[in-house]
Structures are given as structure tokens and as C-alpha cells.
mmCIF file of C-alpha atoms in Angstrom:
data_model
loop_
_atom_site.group_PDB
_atom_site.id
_atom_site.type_symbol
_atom_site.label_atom_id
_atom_site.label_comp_id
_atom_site.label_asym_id
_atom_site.label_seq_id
_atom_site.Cartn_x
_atom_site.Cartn_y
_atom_site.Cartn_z
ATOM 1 C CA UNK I 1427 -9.184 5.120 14.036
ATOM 2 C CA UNK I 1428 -12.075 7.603 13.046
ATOM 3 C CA UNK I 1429 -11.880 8.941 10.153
ATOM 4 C CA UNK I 1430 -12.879 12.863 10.128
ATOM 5 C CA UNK I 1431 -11.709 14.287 7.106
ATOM 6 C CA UNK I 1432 -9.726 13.156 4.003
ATOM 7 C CA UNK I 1433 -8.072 15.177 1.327
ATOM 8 C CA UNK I 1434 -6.575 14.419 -1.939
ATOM 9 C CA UNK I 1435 -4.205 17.177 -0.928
ATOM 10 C CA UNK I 1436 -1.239 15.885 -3.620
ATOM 11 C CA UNK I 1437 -1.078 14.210 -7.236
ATOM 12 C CA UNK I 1438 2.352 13.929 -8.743
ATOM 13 C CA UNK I 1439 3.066 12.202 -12.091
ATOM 14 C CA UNK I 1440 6.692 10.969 -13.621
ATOM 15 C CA UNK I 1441 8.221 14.303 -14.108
ATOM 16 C CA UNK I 1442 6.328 15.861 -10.629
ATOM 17 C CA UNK I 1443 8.746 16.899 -7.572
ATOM 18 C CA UNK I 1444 7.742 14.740 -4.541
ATOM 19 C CA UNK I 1445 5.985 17.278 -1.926
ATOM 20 C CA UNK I 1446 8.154 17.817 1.301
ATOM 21 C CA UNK I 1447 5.334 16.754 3.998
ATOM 22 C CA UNK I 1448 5.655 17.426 7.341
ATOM 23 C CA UNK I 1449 3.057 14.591 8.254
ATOM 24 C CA UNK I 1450 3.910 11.025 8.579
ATOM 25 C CA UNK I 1451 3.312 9.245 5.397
ATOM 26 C CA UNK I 1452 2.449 4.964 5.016
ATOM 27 C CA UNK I 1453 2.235 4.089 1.479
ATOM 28 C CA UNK I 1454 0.087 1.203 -0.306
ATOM 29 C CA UNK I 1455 2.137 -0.720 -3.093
ATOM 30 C CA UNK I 1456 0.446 -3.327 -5.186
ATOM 31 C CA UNK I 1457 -0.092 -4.636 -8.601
ATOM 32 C CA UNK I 1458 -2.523 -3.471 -11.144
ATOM 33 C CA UNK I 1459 -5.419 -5.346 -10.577
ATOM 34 C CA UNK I 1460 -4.720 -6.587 -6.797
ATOM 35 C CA UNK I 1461 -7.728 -4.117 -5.269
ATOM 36 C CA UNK I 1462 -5.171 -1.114 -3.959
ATOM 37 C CA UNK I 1463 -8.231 1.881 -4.371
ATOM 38 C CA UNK I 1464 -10.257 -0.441 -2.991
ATOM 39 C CA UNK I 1465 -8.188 -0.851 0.303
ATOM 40 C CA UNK I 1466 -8.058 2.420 0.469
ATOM 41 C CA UNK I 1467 -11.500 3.474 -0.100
ATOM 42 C CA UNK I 1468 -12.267 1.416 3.011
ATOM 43 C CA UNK I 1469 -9.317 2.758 4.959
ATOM 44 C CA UNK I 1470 -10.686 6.514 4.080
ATOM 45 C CA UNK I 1471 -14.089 5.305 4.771
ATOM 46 C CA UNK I 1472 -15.321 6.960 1.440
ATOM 47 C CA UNK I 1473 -16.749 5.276 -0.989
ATOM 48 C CA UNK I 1474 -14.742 6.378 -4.598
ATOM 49 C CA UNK I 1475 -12.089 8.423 -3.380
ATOM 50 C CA UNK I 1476 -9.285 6.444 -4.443
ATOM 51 C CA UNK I 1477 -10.666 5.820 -7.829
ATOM 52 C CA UNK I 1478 -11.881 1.880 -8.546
ATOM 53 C CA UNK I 1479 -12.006 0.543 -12.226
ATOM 54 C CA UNK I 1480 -12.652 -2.215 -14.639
ATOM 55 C CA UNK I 1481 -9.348 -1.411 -16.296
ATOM 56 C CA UNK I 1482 -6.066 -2.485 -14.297
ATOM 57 C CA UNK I 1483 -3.330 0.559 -14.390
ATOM 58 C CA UNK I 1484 -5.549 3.312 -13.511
ATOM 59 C CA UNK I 1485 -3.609 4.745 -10.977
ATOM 60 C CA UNK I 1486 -0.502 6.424 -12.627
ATOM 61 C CA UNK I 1487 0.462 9.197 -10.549
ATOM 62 C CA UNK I 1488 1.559 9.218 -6.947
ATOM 63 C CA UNK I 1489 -1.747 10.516 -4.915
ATOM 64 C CA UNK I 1490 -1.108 11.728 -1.642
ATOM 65 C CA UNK I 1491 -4.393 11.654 0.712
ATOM 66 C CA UNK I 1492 -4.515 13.628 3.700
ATOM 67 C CA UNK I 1493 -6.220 11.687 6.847
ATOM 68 C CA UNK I 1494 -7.419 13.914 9.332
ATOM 69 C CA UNK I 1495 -4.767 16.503 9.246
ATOM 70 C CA UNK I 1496 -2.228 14.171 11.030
ATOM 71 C CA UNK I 1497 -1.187 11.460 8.207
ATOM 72 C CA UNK I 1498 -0.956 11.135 4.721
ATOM 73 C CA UNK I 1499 -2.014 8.114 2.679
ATOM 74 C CA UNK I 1500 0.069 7.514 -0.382
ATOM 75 C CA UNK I 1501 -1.340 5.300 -3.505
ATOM 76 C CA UNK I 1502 1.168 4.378 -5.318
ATOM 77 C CA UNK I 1503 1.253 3.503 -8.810
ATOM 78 C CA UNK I 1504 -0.077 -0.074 -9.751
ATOM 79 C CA UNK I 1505 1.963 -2.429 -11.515
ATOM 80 C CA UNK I 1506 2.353 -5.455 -13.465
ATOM 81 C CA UNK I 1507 -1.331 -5.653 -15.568
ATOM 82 C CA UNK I 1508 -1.549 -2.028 -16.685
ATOM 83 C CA UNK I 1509 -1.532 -2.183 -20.602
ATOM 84 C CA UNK I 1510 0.908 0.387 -21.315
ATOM 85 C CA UNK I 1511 4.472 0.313 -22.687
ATOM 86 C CA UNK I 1512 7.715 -1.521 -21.259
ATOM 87 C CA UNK I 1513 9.571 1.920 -21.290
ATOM 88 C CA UNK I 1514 5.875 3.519 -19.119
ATOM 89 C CA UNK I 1515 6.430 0.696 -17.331
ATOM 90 C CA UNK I 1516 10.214 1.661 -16.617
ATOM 91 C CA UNK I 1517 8.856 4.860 -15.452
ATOM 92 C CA UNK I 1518 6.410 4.240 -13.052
ATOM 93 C CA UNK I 1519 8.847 2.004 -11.390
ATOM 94 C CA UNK I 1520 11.677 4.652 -10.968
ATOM 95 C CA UNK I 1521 9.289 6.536 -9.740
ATOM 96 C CA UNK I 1522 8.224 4.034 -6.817
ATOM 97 C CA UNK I 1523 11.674 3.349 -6.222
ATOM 98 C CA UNK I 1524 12.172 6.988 -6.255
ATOM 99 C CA UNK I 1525 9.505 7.923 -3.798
ATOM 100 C CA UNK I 1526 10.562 4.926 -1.667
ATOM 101 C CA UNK I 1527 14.408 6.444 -1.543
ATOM 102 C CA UNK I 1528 13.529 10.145 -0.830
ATOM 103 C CA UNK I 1529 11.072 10.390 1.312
ATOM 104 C CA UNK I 1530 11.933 11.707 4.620
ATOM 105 C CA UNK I 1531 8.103 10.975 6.482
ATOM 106 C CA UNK I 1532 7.603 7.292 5.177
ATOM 107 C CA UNK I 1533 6.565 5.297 8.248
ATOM 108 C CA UNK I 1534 5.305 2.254 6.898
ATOM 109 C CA UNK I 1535 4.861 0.602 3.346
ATOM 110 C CA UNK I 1536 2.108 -1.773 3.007
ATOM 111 C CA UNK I 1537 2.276 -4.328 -0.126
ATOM 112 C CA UNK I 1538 -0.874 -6.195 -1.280
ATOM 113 C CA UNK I 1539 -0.841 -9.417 -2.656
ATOM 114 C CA UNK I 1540 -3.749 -11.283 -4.101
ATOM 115 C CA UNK I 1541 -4.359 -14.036 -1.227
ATOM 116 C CA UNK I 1542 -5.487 -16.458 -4.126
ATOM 117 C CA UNK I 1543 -2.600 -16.779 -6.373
ATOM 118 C CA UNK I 1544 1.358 -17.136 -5.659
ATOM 119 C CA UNK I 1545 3.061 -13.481 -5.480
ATOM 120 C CA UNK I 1546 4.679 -13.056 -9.007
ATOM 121 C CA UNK I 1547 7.771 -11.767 -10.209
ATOM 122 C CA UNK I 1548 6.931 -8.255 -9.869
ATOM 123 C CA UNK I 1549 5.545 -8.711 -6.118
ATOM 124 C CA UNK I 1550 9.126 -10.394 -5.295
ATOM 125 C CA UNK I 1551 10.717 -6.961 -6.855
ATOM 126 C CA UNK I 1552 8.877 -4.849 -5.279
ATOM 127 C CA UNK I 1553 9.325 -6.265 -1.956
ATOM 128 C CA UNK I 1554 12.252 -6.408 -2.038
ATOM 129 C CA UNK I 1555 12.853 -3.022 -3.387
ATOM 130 C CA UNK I 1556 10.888 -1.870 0.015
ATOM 131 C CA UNK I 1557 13.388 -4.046 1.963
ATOM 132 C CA UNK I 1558 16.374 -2.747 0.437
ATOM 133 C CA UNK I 1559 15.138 0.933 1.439
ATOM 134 C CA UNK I 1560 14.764 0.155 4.464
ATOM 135 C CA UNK I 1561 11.741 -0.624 5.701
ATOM 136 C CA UNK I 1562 9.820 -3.841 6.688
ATOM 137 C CA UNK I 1563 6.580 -4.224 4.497
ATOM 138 C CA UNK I 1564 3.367 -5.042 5.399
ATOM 139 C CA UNK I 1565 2.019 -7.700 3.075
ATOM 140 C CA UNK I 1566 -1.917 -7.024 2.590
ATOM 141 C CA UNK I 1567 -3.197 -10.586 1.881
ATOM 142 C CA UNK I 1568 -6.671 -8.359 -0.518
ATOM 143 C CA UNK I 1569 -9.383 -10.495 -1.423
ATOM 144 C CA UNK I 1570 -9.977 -12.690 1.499
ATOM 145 C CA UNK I 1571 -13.647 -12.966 0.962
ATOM 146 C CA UNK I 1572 -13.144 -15.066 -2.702
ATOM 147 C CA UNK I 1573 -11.468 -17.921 -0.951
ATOM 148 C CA UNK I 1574 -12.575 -20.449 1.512
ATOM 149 C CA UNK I 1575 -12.014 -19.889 5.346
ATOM 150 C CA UNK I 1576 -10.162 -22.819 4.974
ATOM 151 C CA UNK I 1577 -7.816 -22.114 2.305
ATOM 152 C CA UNK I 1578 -6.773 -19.150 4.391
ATOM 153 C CA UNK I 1579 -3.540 -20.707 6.233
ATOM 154 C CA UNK I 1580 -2.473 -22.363 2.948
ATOM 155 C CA UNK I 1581 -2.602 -19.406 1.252
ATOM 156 C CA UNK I 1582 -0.787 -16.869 3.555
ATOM 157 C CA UNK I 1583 1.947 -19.950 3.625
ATOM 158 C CA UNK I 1584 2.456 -19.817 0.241
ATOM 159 C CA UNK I 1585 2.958 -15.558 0.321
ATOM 160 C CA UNK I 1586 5.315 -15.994 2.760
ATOM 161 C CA UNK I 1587 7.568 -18.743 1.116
ATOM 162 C CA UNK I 1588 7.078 -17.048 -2.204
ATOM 163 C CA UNK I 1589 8.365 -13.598 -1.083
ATOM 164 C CA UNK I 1590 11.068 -15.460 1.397
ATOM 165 C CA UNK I 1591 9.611 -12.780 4.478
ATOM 166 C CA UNK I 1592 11.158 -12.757 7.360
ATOM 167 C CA UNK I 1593 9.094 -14.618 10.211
ATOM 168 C CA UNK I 1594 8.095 -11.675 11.673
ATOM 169 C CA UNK I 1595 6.384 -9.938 8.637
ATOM 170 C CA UNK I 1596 2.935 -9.297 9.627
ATOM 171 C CA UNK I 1597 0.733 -10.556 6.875
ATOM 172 C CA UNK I 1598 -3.161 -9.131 7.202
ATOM 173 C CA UNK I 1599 -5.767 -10.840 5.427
ATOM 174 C CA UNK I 1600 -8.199 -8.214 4.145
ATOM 175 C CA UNK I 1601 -11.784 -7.927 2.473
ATOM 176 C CA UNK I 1602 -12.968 -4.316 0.777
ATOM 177 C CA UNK I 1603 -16.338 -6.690 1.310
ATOM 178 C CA UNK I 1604 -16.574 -7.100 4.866
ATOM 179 C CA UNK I 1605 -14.175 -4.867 6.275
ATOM 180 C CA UNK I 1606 -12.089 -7.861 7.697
ATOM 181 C CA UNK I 1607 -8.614 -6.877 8.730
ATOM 182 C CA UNK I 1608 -9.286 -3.127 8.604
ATOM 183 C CA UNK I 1609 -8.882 -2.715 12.404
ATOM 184 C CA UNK I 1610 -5.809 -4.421 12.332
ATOM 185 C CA UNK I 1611 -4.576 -2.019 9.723
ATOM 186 C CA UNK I 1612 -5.142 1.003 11.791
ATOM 187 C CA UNK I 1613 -3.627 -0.589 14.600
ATOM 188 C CA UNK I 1614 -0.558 -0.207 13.307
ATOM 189 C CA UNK I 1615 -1.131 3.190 11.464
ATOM 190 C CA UNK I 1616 -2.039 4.445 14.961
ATOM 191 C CA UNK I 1617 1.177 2.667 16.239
ATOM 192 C CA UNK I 1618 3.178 5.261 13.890
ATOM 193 C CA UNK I 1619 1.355 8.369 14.411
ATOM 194 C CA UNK I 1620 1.666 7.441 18.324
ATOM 195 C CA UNK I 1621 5.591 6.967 18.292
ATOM 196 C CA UNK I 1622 5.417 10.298 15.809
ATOM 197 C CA UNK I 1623 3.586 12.015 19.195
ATOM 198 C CA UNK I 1624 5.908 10.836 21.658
ATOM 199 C CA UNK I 1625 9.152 11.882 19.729
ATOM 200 C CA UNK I 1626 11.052 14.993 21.322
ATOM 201 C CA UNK I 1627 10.596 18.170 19.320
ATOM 202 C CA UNK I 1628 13.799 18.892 18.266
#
């Protein structure tokens, strides 16, 4: 996938209306602190776009990126670290669940877990909330480069039984370091925007 252009074409906060895109849409859900604008950054192939910070919770709006003209990326909210109220907390999470439930171009949600610690409570929510709206997440295994190559299979084990996946969930360990996993990534971005070109027009 080469990335041409990229535009942060869309920011909507708690009380925003969602923006009716005609563009296919794959979303990146994660905690707080799990390396989400990071991801991102390296998806984009920019280096701050998606803004990076010392201080978990940054992200508080829904940002919409536009890729190329042809697909939107969507950051949404971080959770779980951010030090802000339960009832802010509350928010952002209808808002996610929100976003998850209306919109009509969501191809794809990808979820990113920290590949060196056991998903927590609010990973197993919000996988589950993805599953319950339908869709069939993509767990993001970030940090890959701050274990051991051969802690790797332990660790993705461990994901997987912690978040009870199906067998088929694709799990992609991923480095914003080295760029591992990336391809794989838009390999199946491509695999949407691909079944999005060979749909009939109506």
C-alpha cells in the first residue's frame, strides 16, 4: 500500500455527530498507553500525525484520517490509563460503542493489545463490544520489539486465551520500531478496499 496523501479530514468529540462517509472506514481501538498513534503514524507513513505523548489519554475525540482519497483511518479514543473521571470515562466509551453501532462504512476494527502483558478487563470489553457489533477484530499484538523473539508464541497464546478469540482471529505482531507486521496490516486493508471495488454499484 503506498501511501500518497493523508488528511485529518474529521475530529468529533462526545457531543459531535458522526460524519456520513462515503469511503470505507477500519478503525484502531486500544488502551491508553498501548502505542495506538504510534501504529498509526507508521500506517500513514508520517511521522506525528496521529499525535504521540508521554501522557496516556491523549486521544479524546474520534479522528477520522483520510488515506489517499479511498479510505478513512479512524483513531479511536484510548482507554483504560487516561487520568480523567469515571463519568469521562463513561463517555468516551458510549461513544466507541456508539461509533461502532452506527457506522454504515466500518470494514474492519483492529484492537491492540500490549504483546507483553495479559489483555485486561477493559481489552476483554472492548472486544467483545466489537464482536457483539458485528465484526471480527483484528488483535494488534504493539510492542513486539520489547520482548524476546522467543517469548513471541507464549505471548500471542496468552492474548488469545485471555480474550477467548475464536481460532481464526488473526493476531499481528507489530513494532512502530521496525515496521514489523505493517505489510501484513495493509494486506488486509487492501483486502477491504478491493472487495469495496468489486461490489456492484447499486
Amino acid at each position: 500500500m503506498i501511501i500518497k496523501n493523508v488528511n485529518l479530514e474529521t475530529v468529533c468529540g462526545i457531543t459531535s455527530k458522526l460524519p456520513e462517509n462515503m469511503l470505507p472506514e477500519v478503525a484502531f481501538a486500544g488502551k491508553s498507553n498501548v502505542g495506538k498513534s504510534s501504529l498509526i503514524n507508521a500506517l500513514m507513513n508520517r511521522k506525528a500525525l496521529a499525535r504521540t505523548s508521554s501522557q496516556p489519554g491523549k486521544t479524546q475525540t474520534i479522528n477520522f484520517y483520510n488515506v489517499n482519497g479511498a479510505i478513512y483511518f479512524v483513531d479511536l479514543p484510548g482507554y483504560g490509563f487516561a487520568k480523567v473521571s469515571e463519568e469521562v470515562k463513561a463517555k468516551w466509551g458510549k461513544m466507541i460503542e456508539n461509533y461502532l453501532h452506527k457506522s454504515k462504512q466500518l470494514k474492519a476494527v483492529f484492537l491492540l493489545i500490549d504483546i507483553r502483558h495479559e489483555p485486561g478487563n477493559n481489552d476483554k470489553v472492548m472486544y467483545q463490544w466489537i464482536v457483539k457489533q458485528g465484526y471480527s477484530p483484528v488483535i494488534v499484538a504493539t510492542k513486539l520489539d520489547k520482548i524476546k523473539r522467543s517469548q513471541i508464541e507464549k505471548q500471542l497464546k496468552l492474548i488469545r486465551t485471555a480474550l477467548q478469540t475464536d481460532k481464526d482471529t488473526l493476531i499481528i505482531p507489530f513494532s512502530a520500531e521496525s515496521k514489523q507486521g505493517r505489510e501484513e496490516i495493509y494486506d488486509i486493508i487492501e483486502g477491504f478496499l478491493t472487495k469495496e471495488e468489486k461490489k456492484p454499484s447499486p
